[in-house]
Short mmCIF file of C-alpha atoms and ligand atoms in Angstrom, two decimals:
data_model
loop_
_atom_site.label_atom_id
_atom_site.label_comp_id
_atom_site.label_asym_id
_atom_site.label_seq_id
_atom_site.Cartn_x
_atom_site.Cartn_y
_atom_site.Cartn_z
CA MET A 671 -19.02 -20.43 20.19
CA ASN A 672 -17.17 -20.13 23.37
CA ILE A 673 -14.89 -16.84 22.58
CA SER A 674 -12.10 -15.02 24.76
CA ILE A 675 -11.19 -11.18 23.68
CA PHE A 676 -8.16 -9.62 25.13
CA GLY A 677 -7.99 -6.06 25.15
CA LEU A 678 -11.17 -4.46 26.09
CA GLY A 679 -10.20 -0.96 24.21
CA TYR A 680 -12.42 0.51 21.02
CA VAL A 681 -12.11 -2.82 19.20
CA GLY A 682 -12.22 -5.58 21.74
CA ALA A 683 -15.21 -4.07 23.55
CA VAL A 684 -17.54 -3.46 20.56
CA SER A 685 -16.44 -7.05 19.41
CA LEU A 686 -17.30 -8.20 22.64
CA ALA A 687 -20.65 -6.59 22.62
CA CYS A 688 -21.73 -7.38 19.40
CA LEU A 689 -20.21 -11.34 19.39
CA ALA A 690 -22.46 -11.82 22.91
CA ARG A 691 -25.53 -9.81 21.07
CA ASP A 692 -25.33 -12.62 18.41
CA GLY A 693 -25.60 -15.53 20.83
CA HIS A 694 -22.10 -16.28 21.63
CA SER A 695 -20.59 -16.62 25.06
CA MET A 696 -17.71 -13.99 25.91
CA ILE A 697 -14.95 -13.85 28.16
CA GLY A 698 -13.59 -10.37 28.31
CA VAL A 699 -9.84 -10.23 29.41
CA ASP A 700 -8.32 -6.80 30.10
CA ILE A 701 -4.84 -5.84 32.43
CA ASP A 702 -7.15 -2.35 33.28
CA GLU A 703 -9.11 -3.79 36.44
CA ALA A 704 -11.35 -0.45 36.01
CA LYS A 705 -12.37 -1.61 32.54
CA LEU A 706 -13.54 -5.12 33.96
CA ALA A 707 -15.12 -3.46 36.58
CA LEU A 708 -17.51 -1.11 34.64
CA ILE A 709 -18.37 -4.22 32.33
CA ARG A 710 -19.11 -6.55 35.09
CA SER A 711 -21.42 -3.88 36.41
CA GLY A 712 -23.40 -3.71 32.54
CA LYS A 713 -21.35 -0.64 31.73
CA THR A 714 -19.51 0.23 28.75
CA PRO A 715 -15.80 0.89 28.92
CA VAL A 716 -15.64 3.05 26.20
CA VAL A 717 -18.00 6.16 24.59
CA GLU A 718 -19.59 5.18 21.62
CA GLU A 719 -22.83 4.98 20.12
CA GLY A 720 -25.41 2.19 21.01
CA MET A 721 -22.93 0.84 23.43
CA VAL A 722 -24.90 1.83 26.76
CA GLU A 723 -27.84 -0.20 26.01
CA LEU A 724 -25.94 -3.38 24.57
CA VAL A 725 -23.69 -3.93 26.89
CA ALA A 726 -26.43 -3.34 29.51
CA ARG A 727 -28.31 -5.82 27.37
CA VAL A 728 -25.70 -8.33 26.80
CA VAL A 729 -24.38 -8.36 30.40
CA ALA A 730 -27.98 -9.04 31.55
CA SER A 731 -28.43 -12.04 29.57
CA GLY A 732 -25.14 -13.90 31.35
CA ARG A 733 -23.21 -14.33 28.23
CA VAL A 734 -20.61 -11.80 29.34
CA SER A 735 -17.67 -12.50 31.79
CA VAL A 736 -14.86 -11.13 32.21
CA THR A 737 -11.42 -11.49 33.70
CA SER A 738 -7.86 -10.76 34.07
CA ASP A 739 -6.74 -14.39 34.09
CA THR A 740 -5.24 -15.28 30.88
CA THR A 741 -4.71 -18.93 31.53
CA ARG A 742 -8.58 -18.88 32.38
CA ALA A 743 -10.00 -16.97 29.20
CA VAL A 744 -7.78 -19.61 27.32
CA ARG A 745 -8.67 -22.86 28.58
CA GLU A 746 -12.57 -21.83 28.65
CA SER A 747 -12.97 -20.71 25.23
CA GLU A 748 -12.22 -21.97 21.59
CA THR A 749 -11.41 -19.04 20.42
CA SER A 750 -9.32 -16.05 21.03
CA PHE A 751 -9.44 -12.24 19.57
CA ILE A 752 -6.52 -10.34 20.45
CA CYS A 753 -7.45 -6.50 20.59
CA VAL A 754 -4.30 -4.80 22.72
CA GLY A 755 -3.30 -1.37 21.36
CA THR A 756 -0.25 -1.13 18.87
CA PRO A 757 0.76 2.82 19.54
CA SER A 758 3.75 4.29 18.13
CA ALA A 759 7.01 4.57 19.97
CA PRO A 760 8.85 7.46 20.02
CA ASN A 761 11.09 6.54 16.63
CA GLY A 762 7.82 6.00 14.92
CA SER A 763 7.99 2.23 14.69
CA GLN A 764 5.00 0.19 16.16
CA ASP A 765 5.04 -0.96 19.89
CA GLN A 766 4.86 -4.23 20.00
CA ASN A 767 4.78 -4.47 23.99
CA ALA A 768 1.80 -5.32 24.74
CA ILE A 769 0.93 -7.89 21.84
CA VAL A 770 4.44 -9.51 22.76
CA ASN A 771 3.81 -9.61 26.28
CA LEU A 772 0.44 -10.81 25.81
CA THR A 773 1.32 -13.47 23.26
CA ARG A 774 4.09 -15.25 25.41
CA GLU A 775 0.93 -15.66 28.60
CA LEU A 776 -1.09 -17.10 25.72
CA GLY A 777 1.12 -19.51 25.00
CA ARG A 778 2.05 -20.39 28.05
CA ALA A 779 -1.99 -21.20 28.86
CA LEU A 780 -2.20 -22.97 25.77
CA ARG A 781 0.60 -25.48 27.19
CA GLY A 782 -1.87 -26.84 29.65
CA LYS A 783 -4.66 -27.14 27.21
CA ASN A 784 -5.83 -30.52 25.48
CA ARG A 785 -8.08 -28.80 22.98
CA ALA A 786 -6.89 -27.00 19.67
CA HIS A 787 -7.08 -23.45 19.83
CA LEU A 788 -7.55 -20.47 17.44
CA PHE A 789 -5.87 -17.37 17.99
CA VAL A 790 -7.04 -14.29 15.89
CA TYR A 791 -4.75 -11.21 15.84
CA ARG A 792 -7.03 -7.92 15.16
CA SER A 793 -4.55 -5.47 16.74
CA THR A 794 -2.62 -3.66 13.28
CA LEU A 795 0.30 -5.36 13.15
CA VAL A 796 3.08 -4.50 10.72
CA PRO A 797 3.48 -7.52 7.84
CA GLY A 798 5.60 -10.13 9.31
CA THR A 799 4.79 -9.88 12.89
CA VAL A 800 2.47 -12.62 13.21
CA GLU A 801 4.32 -15.32 11.43
CA ASP A 802 7.97 -13.74 12.31
CA VAL A 803 7.56 -12.97 16.30
CA LEU A 804 4.18 -13.90 17.13
CA ARG A 805 3.60 -17.48 16.16
CA PRO A 806 7.14 -18.54 16.99
CA ILE A 807 6.47 -17.33 20.54
CA LEU A 808 2.97 -19.13 20.76
CA GLU A 809 5.17 -22.23 19.51
CA LYS A 810 7.94 -21.50 22.47
CA GLU A 811 6.00 -21.20 24.97
CA SER A 812 3.42 -24.04 24.59
CA GLY A 813 5.49 -26.65 22.95
CA LYS A 814 2.83 -26.94 20.80
CA LYS A 815 2.74 -26.64 16.82
CA GLU A 816 0.77 -24.18 14.83
CA GLY A 817 -1.28 -25.89 12.15
CA GLN A 818 -1.70 -28.67 14.39
CA ASP A 819 -2.19 -28.44 17.59
CA PHE A 820 -3.30 -24.83 17.50
CA HIS A 821 -4.35 -22.27 14.50
CA VAL A 822 -3.40 -18.62 14.04
CA CYS A 823 -4.75 -15.91 11.72
CA PHE A 824 -4.84 -12.23 11.36
CA GLN A 825 -8.11 -10.59 10.44
CA PRO A 826 -7.97 -6.83 9.83
CA GLU A 827 -10.31 -4.40 11.81
CA PHE A 828 -12.09 -2.22 9.79
CA LEU A 829 -14.45 -0.28 12.22
CA ARG A 830 -14.52 3.62 12.92
CA GLU A 831 -14.38 5.02 16.11
CA GLY A 832 -18.06 6.59 16.68
CA THR A 833 -19.75 4.37 14.38
CA SER A 834 -18.02 0.97 15.29
CA ILE A 835 -21.25 -0.64 15.71
CA ARG A 836 -22.90 0.02 12.85
CA ASP A 837 -19.14 -0.56 11.40
CA TYR A 838 -18.75 -4.12 13.20
CA ASP A 839 -22.33 -4.77 11.06
CA LYS A 840 -22.00 -3.59 7.92
CA PRO A 841 -17.91 -4.04 7.17
CA PRO A 842 -16.50 -3.27 3.47
CA TYR A 843 -15.51 -6.97 3.94
CA THR A 844 -13.95 -9.14 6.29
CA ILE A 845 -10.27 -10.22 5.33
CA VAL A 846 -8.45 -13.65 6.72
CA GLY A 847 -5.11 -13.79 6.61
CA THR A 848 -4.12 -17.54 7.02
CA ASN A 849 -2.84 -20.96 6.30
CA SER A 850 -5.36 -22.86 8.03
CA GLU A 851 -8.76 -24.07 6.90
CA ALA A 852 -10.07 -24.31 10.43
CA ALA A 853 -9.35 -20.60 10.92
CA THR A 854 -11.34 -20.00 8.01
CA THR A 855 -14.41 -22.16 8.68
CA ALA A 856 -14.63 -20.36 12.03
CA LEU A 857 -14.48 -17.18 10.53
CA ARG A 858 -16.97 -17.78 8.40
CA MET A 859 -19.08 -19.07 10.97
CA LEU A 860 -18.82 -15.93 13.22
CA PHE A 861 -18.53 -13.38 10.43
CA GLY A 862 -20.22 -14.94 7.19
CA HIS A 863 -23.80 -13.15 7.51
CA LEU A 864 -21.85 -9.73 7.28
CA GLY A 865 -20.64 -9.88 3.73
CA ASP A 866 -18.22 -10.94 1.68
CA ILE A 867 -15.15 -12.81 3.10
CA HIS A 868 -11.48 -12.78 1.29
CA VAL A 869 -9.03 -14.95 2.51
CA THR A 870 -5.56 -14.26 2.32
CA SER A 871 -1.92 -14.62 3.29
CA ILE A 872 -1.37 -13.19 6.63
CA ARG A 873 1.13 -10.80 5.54
CA SER A 874 -1.13 -9.40 2.94
CA ALA A 875 -3.61 -9.11 5.03
CA GLU A 876 -1.30 -6.74 7.89
CA MET A 877 -0.26 -4.91 4.96
CA LEU A 878 -3.95 -4.29 4.00
CA LYS A 879 -5.01 -2.70 7.15
CA TYR A 880 -1.93 0.06 6.59
CA CYS A 881 -2.62 0.34 3.01
CA CYS A 882 -6.58 1.20 3.77
CA ASN A 883 -5.39 3.81 6.84
CA ASN A 884 -2.70 5.46 4.09
CA PHE A 885 -5.13 5.70 1.54
CA HIS A 886 -7.75 7.47 3.52
CA ALA A 887 -5.12 9.72 4.76
CA LEU A 888 -4.33 10.21 1.50
CA LYS A 889 -8.11 11.20 0.20
CA ILE A 890 -8.38 13.79 3.01
CA THR A 891 -4.74 15.37 2.13
CA PHE A 892 -5.93 15.60 -1.14
CA ALA A 893 -9.34 17.09 -0.79
CA ASN A 894 -7.79 19.34 1.77
CA GLU A 895 -5.20 20.56 -0.33
CA THR A 896 -7.59 21.00 -3.30
CA ALA A 897 -9.71 23.09 -0.96
CA ARG A 898 -6.87 25.28 -0.04
CA LEU A 899 -6.18 26.20 -3.64
CA CYS A 900 -9.69 26.93 -4.56
CA GLU A 901 -9.83 29.07 -1.84
CA ALA A 902 -7.02 31.02 -3.00
CA LEU A 903 -8.41 31.04 -6.62
CA GLY A 904 -11.87 31.79 -5.55
CA VAL A 905 -13.11 28.39 -6.84
CA ASP A 906 -15.68 26.74 -4.60
CA PRO A 907 -14.09 23.44 -3.07
CA PHE A 908 -17.18 21.36 -2.74
CA GLU A 909 -18.87 21.94 -5.81
CA VAL A 910 -15.29 20.90 -7.52
CA MET A 911 -15.02 17.85 -4.78
CA ASP A 912 -18.88 16.86 -5.52
CA LEU A 913 -18.31 16.77 -9.11
CA VAL A 914 -14.69 15.00 -8.85
CA CYS A 915 -16.47 12.02 -6.78
CA LYS A 916 -19.24 12.20 -9.10
CA ASP A 917 -17.28 10.29 -12.06
CA LYS A 918 -17.47 6.65 -11.11
CA GLN A 919 -15.46 5.74 -13.97
CA LEU A 920 -12.12 6.91 -13.52
CA ASN A 921 -12.02 8.71 -9.82
CA ILE A 922 -13.58 6.85 -7.53
CA SER A 923 -12.78 3.63 -9.01
CA SER A 924 -10.31 1.28 -8.75
CA ALA A 925 -8.56 2.75 -12.04
CA TYR A 926 -5.28 3.82 -11.90
CA LEU A 927 -5.11 1.87 -8.38
CA ARG A 928 -3.11 -1.17 -10.03
CA PRO A 929 0.69 -1.13 -9.40
CA GLY A 930 2.50 -0.32 -12.52
CA PHE A 931 5.35 2.06 -14.16
CA ALA A 932 5.79 5.41 -13.70
CA PHE A 933 2.85 7.45 -15.05
CA GLY A 934 3.62 9.93 -17.86
CA GLY A 935 2.10 11.27 -21.15
CA SER A 936 1.19 15.00 -22.52
CA CYS A 937 -1.42 15.57 -19.43
CA LEU A 938 -0.43 14.41 -16.29
CA PRO A 939 2.94 15.70 -15.95
CA LYS A 940 2.35 19.34 -17.27
CA ASP A 941 -0.91 19.76 -15.37
CA LEU A 942 0.61 18.98 -12.31
CA ARG A 943 3.63 21.38 -12.74
CA ALA A 944 0.84 24.06 -13.41
CA THR A 945 -0.89 23.21 -10.56
CA ASN A 946 2.23 23.73 -8.22
CA TYR A 947 2.97 26.72 -9.83
CA MET A 948 -0.46 28.27 -9.17
CA SER A 949 -0.25 27.35 -5.75
CA LYS A 950 3.54 28.76 -5.51
CA MET A 951 2.46 32.09 -6.78
CA ARG A 952 -0.32 32.34 -4.15
CA ASP A 953 1.66 31.20 -1.19
CA VAL A 954 -0.39 27.82 -0.92
CA GLU A 955 1.56 24.93 0.52
CA LEU A 956 0.51 22.00 -1.13
CA PRO A 957 3.04 19.21 0.24
CA LEU A 958 1.21 16.54 -0.80
CA HIS A 959 0.51 17.48 -4.39
CA THR A 960 4.76 18.49 -4.92
CA SER A 961 5.22 15.64 -3.67
CA LEU A 962 3.81 13.22 -6.58
CA LEU A 963 6.32 13.99 -9.69
CA PRO A 964 8.92 13.69 -7.22
CA SER A 965 7.90 10.48 -6.46
CA ASN A 966 7.62 9.53 -9.86
CA ARG A 967 10.93 10.01 -10.46
CA VAL A 968 11.94 7.54 -7.45
CA HIS A 969 9.78 5.29 -9.51
CA LEU A 970 11.63 5.45 -12.62
CA ASP A 971 15.06 5.23 -11.36
CA HIS A 972 13.79 2.06 -9.53
CA ALA A 973 13.44 0.69 -12.66
CA ILE A 974 16.92 1.67 -13.88
CA ALA A 975 18.55 -0.12 -11.09
CA LYS A 976 16.49 -3.04 -11.61
CA VAL A 977 17.96 -3.40 -15.27
CA LEU A 978 21.65 -2.26 -13.93
CA ALA A 979 21.49 -4.76 -11.16
CA THR A 980 20.97 -7.56 -13.42
CA GLY A 981 24.73 -7.02 -14.73
CA LYS A 982 23.63 -7.42 -18.68
CA ARG A 983 24.47 -5.27 -20.90
CA ARG A 984 21.86 -6.02 -23.97
CA VAL A 985 18.51 -4.59 -23.36
CA GLY A 986 15.32 -5.19 -25.20
CA MET A 987 12.48 -2.72 -24.56
CA LEU A 988 8.92 -3.83 -25.52
CA GLY A 989 6.95 -0.88 -25.72
CA LEU A 990 8.17 3.07 -25.63
CA SER A 991 5.26 5.23 -25.90
CA PHE A 992 3.81 6.30 -22.91
CA LYS A 993 0.99 3.83 -22.32
CA SER A 994 0.16 0.75 -25.04
CA GLY A 995 -2.40 1.69 -27.68
CA THR A 996 -0.88 5.22 -28.67
CA ASP A 997 1.99 6.41 -30.39
CA ASP A 998 2.50 9.27 -28.20
CA LEU A 999 5.96 9.47 -27.10
CA ARG A 1000 5.54 12.97 -24.66
CA GLU A 1001 7.16 12.57 -21.36
CA SER A 1002 6.70 8.73 -21.47
CA PRO A 1003 8.52 7.50 -18.94
CA LEU A 1004 9.72 4.51 -21.22
CA VAL A 1005 11.79 7.01 -23.31
CA LEU A 1006 13.31 8.30 -20.13
CA LEU A 1007 14.15 5.05 -19.32
CA ALA A 1008 15.84 4.25 -22.48
CA GLU A 1009 17.73 7.47 -22.32
CA HIS A 1010 19.38 6.68 -19.01
CA LEU A 1011 20.29 2.87 -20.35
CA ILE A 1012 21.95 4.40 -23.23
CA GLY A 1013 23.40 7.12 -20.88
CA LYS A 1014 24.77 3.74 -18.84
CA GLY A 1015 26.50 2.22 -22.07
CA LEU A 1016 23.91 -0.40 -22.50
CA SER A 1017 22.90 -1.04 -26.03
CA LEU A 1018 19.49 -0.95 -26.59
CA LEU A 1019 16.75 -2.66 -28.99
CA VAL A 1020 13.13 -1.32 -28.90
CA TYR A 1021 9.90 -2.74 -30.09
CA ASP A 1022 6.59 -0.35 -30.31
CA PRO A 1023 4.02 -1.93 -32.96
CA GLU A 1024 2.52 2.03 -32.49
CA VAL A 1025 5.11 4.02 -33.03
CA HIS A 1026 6.80 4.64 -36.70
CA LEU A 1027 9.49 7.36 -36.93
CA SER A 1028 7.95 8.52 -40.28
CA GLN A 1029 4.57 9.27 -38.82
CA LEU A 1030 5.72 10.97 -35.70
CA LEU A 1031 4.90 14.66 -35.97
CA GLY A 1032 5.16 18.06 -34.04
CA ALA A 1033 6.08 17.88 -29.93
CA ASN A 1034 6.08 14.04 -30.03
CA ARG A 1035 8.49 14.05 -32.60
CA ARG A 1036 10.82 16.95 -30.81
CA PHE A 1037 10.41 14.82 -27.48
CA ILE A 1038 11.75 11.78 -29.14
CA GLU A 1039 14.33 13.56 -30.61
CA GLN A 1040 15.51 15.55 -27.67
CA HIS A 1041 15.87 12.41 -25.61
CA VAL A 1042 17.06 9.58 -27.88
CA PRO A 1043 18.08 11.31 -31.14
CA HIS A 1044 19.17 8.13 -32.68
CA ILE A 1045 16.08 6.07 -32.02
CA GLY A 1046 15.75 5.32 -35.61
CA SER A 1047 18.63 2.82 -35.47
CA LEU A 1048 17.20 1.09 -32.09
CA LEU A 1049 13.61 0.65 -33.12
CA ARG A 1050 12.89 -2.65 -34.68
CA ALA A 1051 9.73 -3.81 -36.25
CA GLY A 1052 9.82 -7.45 -35.42
CA LEU A 1053 9.75 -8.43 -31.68
CA GLU A 1054 11.26 -11.81 -32.36
CA GLU A 1055 14.52 -9.73 -33.26
CA VAL A 1056 14.52 -7.69 -29.75
CA ILE A 1057 13.82 -10.92 -27.56
CA ARG A 1058 16.89 -12.66 -29.26
CA GLU A 1059 19.37 -9.98 -29.18
CA SER A 1060 18.70 -8.95 -25.19
CA ASP A 1061 19.75 -10.29 -22.29
CA VAL A 1062 17.32 -8.33 -20.32
CA ILE A 1063 13.66 -7.31 -21.72
CA VAL A 1064 11.81 -4.96 -20.33
CA VAL A 1065 8.29 -5.18 -20.72
CA GLY A 1066 6.01 -1.95 -21.38
CA LEU A 1067 3.21 -3.28 -23.22
CA SER A 1068 0.10 -4.30 -21.97
CA ASP A 1069 -0.96 -6.62 -24.65
CA ARG A 1070 -1.15 -10.15 -23.89
CA ARG A 1071 -0.17 -11.72 -27.19
CA VAL A 1072 3.11 -9.74 -26.62
CA PHE A 1073 3.82 -11.30 -23.19
CA ASP A 1074 2.53 -14.65 -24.42
CA PHE A 1075 4.95 -14.29 -27.69
CA LEU A 1076 7.59 -13.22 -24.75
CA GLY A 1077 6.82 -16.11 -22.86
CA GLN A 1078 7.63 -18.68 -25.63
CA HIS A 1079 10.70 -17.13 -26.91
CA LEU A 1080 12.73 -16.90 -23.29
CA ARG A 1081 16.11 -18.31 -22.99
CA GLU A 1082 17.08 -19.29 -19.45
CA ASP A 1083 20.02 -16.88 -19.48
CA GLN A 1084 17.63 -13.87 -20.05
CA PHE A 1085 15.87 -11.83 -17.15
CA VAL A 1086 12.42 -10.13 -17.59
CA LEU A 1087 11.45 -6.63 -15.86
CA ASP A 1088 7.33 -6.86 -16.51
CA LEU A 1089 6.66 -2.89 -15.82
CA VAL A 1090 2.93 -3.52 -16.32
CA SER A 1091 1.79 -6.30 -13.98
CA MET A 1092 3.79 -8.41 -11.52
CA PRO A 1093 0.65 -10.94 -11.58
CA ARG A 1094 1.20 -11.35 -15.17
CA ALA A 1095 5.07 -11.96 -14.99
CA ARG A 1096 4.49 -14.65 -12.58
CA THR A 1097 2.97 -16.91 -15.19
CA LEU A 1098 5.87 -16.90 -16.97
CA ASN A 1099 7.87 -20.14 -16.74
CA ALA A 1100 10.40 -20.17 -13.97
CA ARG A 1101 13.35 -20.35 -15.79
CA VAL A 1102 12.61 -16.36 -16.07
CA ALA A 1103 14.23 -14.57 -13.04
CA GLY A 1104 11.66 -12.63 -10.73
CA LEU A 1105 12.65 -8.72 -11.55
CA CYS A 1106 9.31 -7.08 -11.32
CA TRP A 1107 7.33 -5.51 -8.55
N1 NAD B 1980 -9.68 2.29 17.77
C1 NAD B 1980 -9.72 1.75 16.17
O1 NAD B 1980 -11.02 2.46 15.72
C2 NAD B 1980 -9.64 0.87 15.82
C3 NAD B 1980 -9.72 0.50 14.20
C4 NAD B 1980 -9.18 -0.61 13.42
C5 NAD B 1980 -7.86 -1.01 13.97
N2 NAD B 1980 -7.65 -0.63 15.37
C6 NAD B 1980 -6.23 -1.23 16.18
O2 NAD B 1980 -6.78 -2.76 16.96
C7 NAD B 1980 -5.91 -2.22 18.05
C8 NAD B 1980 -6.47 -1.91 19.68
O3 NAD B 1980 -7.36 -0.39 19.10
P1 NAD B 1980 -8.25 0.19 20.06
O4 NAD B 1980 -8.21 1.19 19.76
O5 NAD B 1980 -9.17 -0.90 20.64
O6 NAD B 1980 -7.59 0.38 21.44
P2 NAD B 1980 -7.33 0.84 22.85
O7 NAD B 1980 -5.81 0.78 23.43
O8 NAD B 1980 -8.49 1.20 23.30
O9 NAD B 1980 -7.31 -0.50 23.71
C9 NAD B 1980 -6.56 -1.49 24.37
C10 NAD B 1980 -6.57 -2.02 25.16
O10 NAD B 1980 -5.83 -3.60 25.62
C11 NAD B 1980 -5.53 -3.49 26.80
N3 NAD B 1980 -4.35 -4.63 26.95
C12 NAD B 1980 -2.92 -3.96 27.19
N4 NAD B 1980 -2.24 -4.94 27.48
C13 NAD B 1980 -3.07 -6.13 27.68
C14 NAD B 1980 -2.94 -7.31 27.65
N5 NAD B 1980 -1.24 -8.03 27.86
N6 NAD B 1980 -3.66 -8.24 28.21
C15 NAD B 1980 -5.06 -7.73 27.69
N7 NAD B 1980 -5.27 -6.56 27.42
C16 NAD B 1980 -4.31 -5.33 27.31
C17 NAD B 1980 -5.57 -2.20 27.54
O11 NAD B 1980 -5.65 -1.81 28.58
C18 NAD B 1980 -6.36 -1.66 26.61
O12 NAD B 1980 -7.70 -1.65 27.24
C19 NAD B 1980 -4.71 -1.44 17.83
O13 NAD B 1980 -3.66 -2.42 17.51
C20 NAD B 1980 -5.36 -0.26 16.76
O14 NAD B 1980 -4.68 0.36 15.78
C21 NAD B 1980 -7.90 -0.05 16.30
#
């Protein structure tokens, strides 16, 4: 394939070299003449393991040329990868000057081209940039229509500096954000041999890149905070974190990574409080750990606000315990939600198949009596009555049968707030207002 690459920094230069190695004809474009001169003479513009030999080899093969002429590069290629920098502006926002200016040039270059072209954005971009900013620029400047005369997609880059060629050859996966079959076909051809390809929406692909980087930052910070606390407690942090990583069931797994409601129960909140107290007593600052309970509280407040925003006064709650399948009400966020809604003067009915007041004992009983003392008058044994008598139904149960029953008995005037799963809520028929996250 004839491919042009715009921006010959870490991402662009490595992609240029690897795609040329794989047999493609490459045109590299940059505004930095020094980088162009280096590549022209067979030298790498970035310091990366394996790049010295690879650039020399692919340039000698004759499959690589470089230019600062955008128009020529677009005309002489079928696909363009856009890898220019998207650094931080002083206020923390993304500085999109380079990508916007380049996209204008790409659009103008496309105007004079009479064959289809694929633009693959690889720079990290805030969600919405491709569809709301870049695609309109391409259409305006070229006078052409996306999906018809040219195609656009977003393919986040996952390589890490230092191991970039190895990461190019063994990515975690290839993500293609697109609405275009032509884009998917082209990227399958280029990257299909490297492993799994997942096709998603452009916005999700843009967001995914941030999400992955933020998650990596979170993991590093978690390990480092744990180490600081371990050090203060005289515990070996490596021993602890090695064992943390050996649990592939709950720790290094997809467990706890599905969006849903706030956490609660008899363990997580109390153990976090104790951790924060341990660190406070030893003057160890753990900003990440101390932010978790406040963040969890924000999530609960978000649900309260969503119920109140409906303007409806009769609320039915399906679920009360801190998770489905147990009658443990201690620190259940659903109990706190119920307490707040009652406090706001809303009327409430509750259905939870596991919660039987007569069987609640000890701390469990004390917790509910402290937060919702008249819970006995709100609990109903039948699901149907709760649904019938409510204008807003808050679903905190993960039981599929309960959810199916709800779907069959909803009226057009009712709202549903599904705290368990947004994809599940989408399966409800269209009469239901989408009030979920
Ligand atoms: N560096 C990484 O490890 C990495 C990994 C994943 C994603 N990313 C993302 O990829 C993008 C590129 O990162 P990078 O580290 O390669 O950047 P970089 O700063 O090393 O390189 C960007 C290049 O773009 C060139 N450029 C600027 N305007 C141009 C224009 N109009 N036409 C042609 N070239 C132009 C610059 O001269 C520079 O050579 C960023 O959005 C970054 O967030 C980087």
